[in-house]
Every structure is written in structure tokens, then in C-alpha cells.
XYZ file of C-alpha atoms in Angstrom:
82
model
C -127.257 -6.836 1.577
C -126.953 -7.935 -2.014
C -126.643 -5.393 -4.751
C -126.783 -6.136 -8.466
C -126.426 -2.890 -10.381
C -124.950 -2.187 -13.790
C -123.080 1.054 -13.402
C -120.791 3.031 -15.655
C -118.026 5.521 -15.007
C -118.755 8.723 -16.900
C -116.025 11.343 -17.332
C -116.791 14.439 -15.275
C -116.431 17.953 -16.676
C -114.374 19.444 -13.851
C -114.881 23.064 -15.010
C -111.384 24.036 -13.858
C -111.823 22.572 -10.362
C -108.762 20.363 -9.724
C -110.425 18.767 -6.660
C -113.561 17.687 -8.544
C -113.941 13.951 -9.233
C -112.630 12.572 -12.517
C -115.715 10.373 -12.979
C -119.326 10.090 -11.886
C -120.611 6.565 -11.177
C -123.954 6.281 -12.943
C -126.693 3.642 -13.130
C -128.849 4.948 -15.946
C -129.629 8.556 -14.969
C -129.014 7.971 -11.251
C -125.673 9.012 -9.751
C -124.373 6.403 -7.295
C -121.011 7.956 -6.540
C -117.805 9.544 -7.730
C -114.270 8.433 -8.563
C -110.806 9.996 -8.722
C -107.726 8.732 -10.598
C -104.856 7.757 -8.323
C -101.302 7.453 -9.645
C -99.310 5.707 -6.895
C -95.871 7.075 -6.083
C -94.296 3.604 -5.985
C -92.959 2.510 -9.366
C -94.330 -1.029 -9.128
C -97.828 0.003 -7.932
C -100.735 0.013 -10.367
C -102.890 3.083 -10.947
C -106.486 2.774 -9.718
C -109.667 4.736 -9.118
C -110.602 5.877 -5.602
C -114.372 5.384 -5.519
C -117.011 6.782 -3.145
C -120.446 5.130 -3.370
C -123.491 6.399 -1.499
C -127.162 5.537 -1.257
C -129.845 6.417 1.295
C -130.021 2.720 2.231
C -126.330 2.713 3.315
C -125.395 3.508 6.931
C -122.460 5.492 5.570
C -120.801 6.046 2.183
C -118.605 3.200 0.934
C -114.984 3.979 0.077
C -113.387 1.584 -2.385
C -110.602 1.157 -4.911
C -111.223 -0.016 -8.475
C -108.329 -1.861 -10.112
C -108.363 -2.696 -13.818
C -108.140 -6.401 -14.642
C -106.348 -7.748 -17.682
C -109.729 -8.185 -19.413
C -110.667 -4.996 -21.218
C -113.540 -3.158 -19.579
C -113.472 -5.277 -16.422
C -112.145 -4.480 -12.982
C -112.034 -5.484 -9.334
C -113.720 -3.259 -6.755
C -111.991 -3.666 -3.389
C -113.579 -2.299 -0.221
C -113.630 -2.938 3.484
C -116.297 -1.895 5.954
C -115.228 -0.867 9.459
């Protein structure tokens, strides 16, 4: 499967729910997933976003991690399918 989608991470109004995602992953007006900020406990580890992507065409949701690259506004999405 090849996917070429321009998506954006939009801040989520959590309405006081600490477990709600920090961001919604949006392609236009379509929600593709959600993301949570992760602050690693190790001092030398970089913060990242834990991302869940889902679509009816997927067998199962995709769990991934989004790490910020040195280029502003760019990142690396790392995932592994079982």
C-alpha cells in the first residue's frame, strides 16, 4: 500500500480530560488519527508524539512515533507492523 496524504496535527481541546489526545491528525476536514505528547524519563531521550492512525482500509490501527527533525516543521514517523 502506498499512501500520499498531507496531514496536519491540530491541537485538541481536552475539556479537562487528562487522558484525551493532545492532537488530532487531520487531512483537510477528515480525522485520520490522534497523538499524545510523550516526555521520556531518560535524560538523553528526545520527546516525541505517540500517534495512532486508523482508516477503514487498514486491517488494524497503526501505532507510530513521530520524532521532530532538525528542520523546522519536519519529522520522522517511525512504525512497525506485526
